[in-house]
Short mmCIF file of N, CA and C in Angstrom, two decimals:
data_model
loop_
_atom_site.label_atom_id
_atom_site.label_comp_id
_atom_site.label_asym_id
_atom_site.label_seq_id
_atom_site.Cartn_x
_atom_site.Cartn_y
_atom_site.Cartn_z
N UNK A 1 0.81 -1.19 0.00
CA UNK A 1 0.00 0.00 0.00
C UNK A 1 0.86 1.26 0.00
N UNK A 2 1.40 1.35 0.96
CA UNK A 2 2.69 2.43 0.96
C UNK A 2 3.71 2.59 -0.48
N UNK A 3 3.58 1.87 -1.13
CA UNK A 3 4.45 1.87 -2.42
C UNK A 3 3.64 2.62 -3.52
N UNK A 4 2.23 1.49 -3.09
CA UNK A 4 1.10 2.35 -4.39
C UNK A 4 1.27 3.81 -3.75
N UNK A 5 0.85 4.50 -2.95
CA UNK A 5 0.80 5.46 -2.48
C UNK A 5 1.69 6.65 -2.84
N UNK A 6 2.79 6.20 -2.72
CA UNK A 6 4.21 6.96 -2.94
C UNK A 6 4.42 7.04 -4.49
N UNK A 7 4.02 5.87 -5.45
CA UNK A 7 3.95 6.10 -6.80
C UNK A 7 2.81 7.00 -7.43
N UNK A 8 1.76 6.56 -6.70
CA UNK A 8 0.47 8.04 -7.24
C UNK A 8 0.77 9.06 -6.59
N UNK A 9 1.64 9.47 -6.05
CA UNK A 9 2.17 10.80 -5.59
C UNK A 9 3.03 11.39 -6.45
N UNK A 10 3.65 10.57 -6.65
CA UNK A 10 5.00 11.04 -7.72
C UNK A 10 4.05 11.30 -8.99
N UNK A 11 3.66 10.27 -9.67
CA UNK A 11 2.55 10.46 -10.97
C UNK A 11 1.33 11.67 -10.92
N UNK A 12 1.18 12.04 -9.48
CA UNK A 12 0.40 13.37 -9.63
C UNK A 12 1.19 14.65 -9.42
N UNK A 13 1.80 14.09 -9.34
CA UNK A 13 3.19 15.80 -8.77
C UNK A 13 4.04 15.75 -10.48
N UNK A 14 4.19 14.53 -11.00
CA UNK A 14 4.81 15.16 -12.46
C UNK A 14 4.36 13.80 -13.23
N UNK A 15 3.06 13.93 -13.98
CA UNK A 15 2.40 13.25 -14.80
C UNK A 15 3.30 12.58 -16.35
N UNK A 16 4.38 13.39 -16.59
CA UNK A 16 5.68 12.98 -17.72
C UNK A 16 6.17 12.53 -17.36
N UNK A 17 6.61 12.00 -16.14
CA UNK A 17 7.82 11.32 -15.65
C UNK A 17 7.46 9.73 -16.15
N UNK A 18 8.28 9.25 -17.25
CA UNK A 18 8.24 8.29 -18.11
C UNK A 18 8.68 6.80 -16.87
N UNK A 19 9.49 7.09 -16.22
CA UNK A 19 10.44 6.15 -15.43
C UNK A 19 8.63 5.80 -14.59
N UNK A 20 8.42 6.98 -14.11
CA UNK A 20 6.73 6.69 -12.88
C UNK A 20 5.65 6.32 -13.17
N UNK A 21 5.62 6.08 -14.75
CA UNK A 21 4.72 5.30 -15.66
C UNK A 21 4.76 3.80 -15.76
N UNK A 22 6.21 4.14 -16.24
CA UNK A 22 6.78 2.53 -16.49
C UNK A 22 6.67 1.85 -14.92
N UNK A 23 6.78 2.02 -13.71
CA UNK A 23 6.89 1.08 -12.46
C UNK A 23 5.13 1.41 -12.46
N UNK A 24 4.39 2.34 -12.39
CA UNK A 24 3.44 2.38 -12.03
C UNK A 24 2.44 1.01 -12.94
N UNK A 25 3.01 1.01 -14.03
CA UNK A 25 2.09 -0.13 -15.08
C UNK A 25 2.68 -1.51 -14.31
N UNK A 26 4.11 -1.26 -13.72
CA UNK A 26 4.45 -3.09 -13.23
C UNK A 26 3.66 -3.24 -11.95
N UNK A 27 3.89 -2.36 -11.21
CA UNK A 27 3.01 -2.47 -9.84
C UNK A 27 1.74 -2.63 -9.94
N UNK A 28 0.85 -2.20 -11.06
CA UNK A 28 -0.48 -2.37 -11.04
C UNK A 28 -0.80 -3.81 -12.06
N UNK A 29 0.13 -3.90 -12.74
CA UNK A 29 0.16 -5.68 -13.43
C UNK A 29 0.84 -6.42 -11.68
N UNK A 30 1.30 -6.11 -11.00
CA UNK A 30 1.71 -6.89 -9.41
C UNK A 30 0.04 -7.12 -8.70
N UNK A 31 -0.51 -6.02 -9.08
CA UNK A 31 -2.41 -6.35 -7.99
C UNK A 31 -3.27 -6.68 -9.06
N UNK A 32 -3.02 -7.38 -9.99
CA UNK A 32 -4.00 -7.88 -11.35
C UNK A 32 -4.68 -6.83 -11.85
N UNK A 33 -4.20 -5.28 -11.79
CA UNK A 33 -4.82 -4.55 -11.97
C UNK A 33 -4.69 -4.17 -13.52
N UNK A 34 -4.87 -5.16 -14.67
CA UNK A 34 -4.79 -4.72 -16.08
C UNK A 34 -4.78 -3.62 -16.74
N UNK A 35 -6.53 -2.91 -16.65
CA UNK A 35 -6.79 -2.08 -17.31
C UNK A 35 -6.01 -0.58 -16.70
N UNK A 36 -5.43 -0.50 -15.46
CA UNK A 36 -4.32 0.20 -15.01
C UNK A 36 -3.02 0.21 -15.17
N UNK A 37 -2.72 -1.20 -15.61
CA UNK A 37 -1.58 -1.56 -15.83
C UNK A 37 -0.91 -1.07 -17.94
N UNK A 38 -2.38 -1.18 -18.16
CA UNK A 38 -2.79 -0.99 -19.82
C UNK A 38 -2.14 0.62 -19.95
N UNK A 39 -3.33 1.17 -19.35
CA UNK A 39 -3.30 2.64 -19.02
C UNK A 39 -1.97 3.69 -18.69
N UNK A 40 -1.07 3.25 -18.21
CA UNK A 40 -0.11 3.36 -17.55
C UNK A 40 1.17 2.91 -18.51
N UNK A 41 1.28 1.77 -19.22
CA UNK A 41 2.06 1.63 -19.94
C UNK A 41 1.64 2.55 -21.30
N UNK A 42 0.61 2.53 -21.44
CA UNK A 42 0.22 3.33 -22.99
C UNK A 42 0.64 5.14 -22.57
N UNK A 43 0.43 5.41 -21.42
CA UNK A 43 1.05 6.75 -21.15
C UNK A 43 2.20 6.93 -21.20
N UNK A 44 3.23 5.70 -21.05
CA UNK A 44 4.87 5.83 -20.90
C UNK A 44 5.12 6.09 -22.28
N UNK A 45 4.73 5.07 -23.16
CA UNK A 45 4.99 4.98 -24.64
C UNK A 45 4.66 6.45 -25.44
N UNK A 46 3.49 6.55 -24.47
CA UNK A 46 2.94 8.60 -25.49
C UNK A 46 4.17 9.27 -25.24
N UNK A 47 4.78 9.51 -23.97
CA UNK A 47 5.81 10.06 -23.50
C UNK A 47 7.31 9.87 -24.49
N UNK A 48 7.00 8.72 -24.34
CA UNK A 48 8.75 8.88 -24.81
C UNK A 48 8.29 7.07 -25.16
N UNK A 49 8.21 7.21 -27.04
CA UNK A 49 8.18 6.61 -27.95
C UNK A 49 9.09 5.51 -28.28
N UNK A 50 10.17 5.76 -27.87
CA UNK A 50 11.46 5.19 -28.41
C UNK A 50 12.14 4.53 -27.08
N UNK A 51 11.58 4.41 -26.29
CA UNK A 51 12.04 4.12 -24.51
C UNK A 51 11.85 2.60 -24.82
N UNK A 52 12.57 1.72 -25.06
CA UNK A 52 12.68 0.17 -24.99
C UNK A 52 11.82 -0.43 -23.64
N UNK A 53 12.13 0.33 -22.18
CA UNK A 53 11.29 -0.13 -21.41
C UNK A 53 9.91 -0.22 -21.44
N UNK A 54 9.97 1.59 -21.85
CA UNK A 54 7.98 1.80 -21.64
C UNK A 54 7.10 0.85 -22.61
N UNK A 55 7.98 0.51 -24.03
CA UNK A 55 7.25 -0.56 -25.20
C UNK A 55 7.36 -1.67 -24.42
N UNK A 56 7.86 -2.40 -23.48
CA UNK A 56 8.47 -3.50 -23.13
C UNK A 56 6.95 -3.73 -22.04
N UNK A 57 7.30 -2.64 -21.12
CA UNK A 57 5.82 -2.67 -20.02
C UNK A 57 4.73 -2.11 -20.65
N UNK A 58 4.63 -1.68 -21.71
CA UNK A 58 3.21 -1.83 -22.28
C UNK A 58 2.84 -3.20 -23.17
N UNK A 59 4.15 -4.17 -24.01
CA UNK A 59 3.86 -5.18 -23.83
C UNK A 59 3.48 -6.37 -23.63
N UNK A 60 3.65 -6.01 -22.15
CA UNK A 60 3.68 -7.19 -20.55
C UNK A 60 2.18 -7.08 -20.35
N UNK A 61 1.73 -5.76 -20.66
CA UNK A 61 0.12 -5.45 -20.19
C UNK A 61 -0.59 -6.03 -21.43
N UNK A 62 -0.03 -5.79 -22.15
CA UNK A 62 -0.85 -6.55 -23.80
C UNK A 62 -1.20 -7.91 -23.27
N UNK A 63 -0.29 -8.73 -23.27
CA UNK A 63 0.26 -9.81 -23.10
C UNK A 63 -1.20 -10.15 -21.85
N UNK A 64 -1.12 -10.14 -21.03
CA UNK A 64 -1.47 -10.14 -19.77
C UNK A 64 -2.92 -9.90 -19.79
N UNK A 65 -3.94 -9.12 -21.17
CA UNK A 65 -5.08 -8.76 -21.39
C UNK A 65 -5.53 -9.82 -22.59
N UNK A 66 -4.72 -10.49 -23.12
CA UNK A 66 -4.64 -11.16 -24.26
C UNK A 66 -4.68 -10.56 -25.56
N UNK A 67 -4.19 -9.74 -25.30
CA UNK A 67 -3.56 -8.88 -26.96
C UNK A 67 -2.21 -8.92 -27.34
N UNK A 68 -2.31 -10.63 -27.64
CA UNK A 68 -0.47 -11.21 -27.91
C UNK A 68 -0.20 -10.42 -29.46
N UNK A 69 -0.95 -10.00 -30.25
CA UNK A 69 -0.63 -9.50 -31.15
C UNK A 69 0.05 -8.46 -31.21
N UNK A 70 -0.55 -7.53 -30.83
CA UNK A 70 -0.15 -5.96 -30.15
C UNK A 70 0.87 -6.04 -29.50
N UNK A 71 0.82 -6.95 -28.23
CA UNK A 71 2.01 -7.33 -27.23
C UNK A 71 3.21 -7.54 -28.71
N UNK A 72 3.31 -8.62 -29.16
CA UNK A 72 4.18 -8.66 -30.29
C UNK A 72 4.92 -8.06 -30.82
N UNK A 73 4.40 -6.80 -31.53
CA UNK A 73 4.37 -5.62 -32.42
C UNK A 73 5.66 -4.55 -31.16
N UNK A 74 4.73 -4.83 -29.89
CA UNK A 74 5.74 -3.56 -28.84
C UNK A 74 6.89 -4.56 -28.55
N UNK A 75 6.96 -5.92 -28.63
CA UNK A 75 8.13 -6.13 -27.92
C UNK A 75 8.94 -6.17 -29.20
N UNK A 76 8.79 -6.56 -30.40
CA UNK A 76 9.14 -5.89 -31.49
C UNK A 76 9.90 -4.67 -31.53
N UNK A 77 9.03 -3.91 -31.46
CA UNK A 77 9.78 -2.22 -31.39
C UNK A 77 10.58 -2.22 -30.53
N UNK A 78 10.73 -2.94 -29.43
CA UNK A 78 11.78 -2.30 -28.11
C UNK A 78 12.62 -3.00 -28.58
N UNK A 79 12.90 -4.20 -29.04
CA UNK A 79 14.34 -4.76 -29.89
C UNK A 79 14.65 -4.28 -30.46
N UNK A 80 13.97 -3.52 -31.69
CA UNK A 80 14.06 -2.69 -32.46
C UNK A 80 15.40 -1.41 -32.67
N UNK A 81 14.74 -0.93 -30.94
CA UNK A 81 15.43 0.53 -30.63
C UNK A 81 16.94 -0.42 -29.27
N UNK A 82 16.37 -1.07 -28.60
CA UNK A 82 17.66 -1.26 -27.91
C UNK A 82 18.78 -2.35 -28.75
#
């Protein structure tokens, strides 16, 4: 709880911060929380396009919703760029 807490703090005090996207989508794929986890990775990727992680944890959330296709395509791109 204290972790979620401290990450929606950070994510409301600076909504760009790409790095507070990317943990915020793993921590919320950690409480089965998908469509947060979805949400959260698709915000990292708006941010910063070319970030191997944020494609990587948006992904994991594909993956995890059953959109292995999509999932595909991003883990694709993050090989791509790293």
């Amino acid at each position: 709880d204290a972790a979620r807490e401290a990450l929606a703090t950070v994510v409301a005090l600076d909504p760009e911060n790409v790095d507070a996207q990317i943990e915020l989508s793993q921590l919320r794929m950690m409480f089965n929380d998908i469509p947060g986890a979805l949400a959260a990775g698709q915000r990292a990727v708006e941010l910063d396009p070319q970030n191997p992680e944020a494609l990587n944890v948006l992904a994991r959330a594909l993956d995890w919703s059953g959109e292995y296709v999509d999932a595909l395509d991003y883990v694709m791109d993050a090989i791509a760029i790293d």
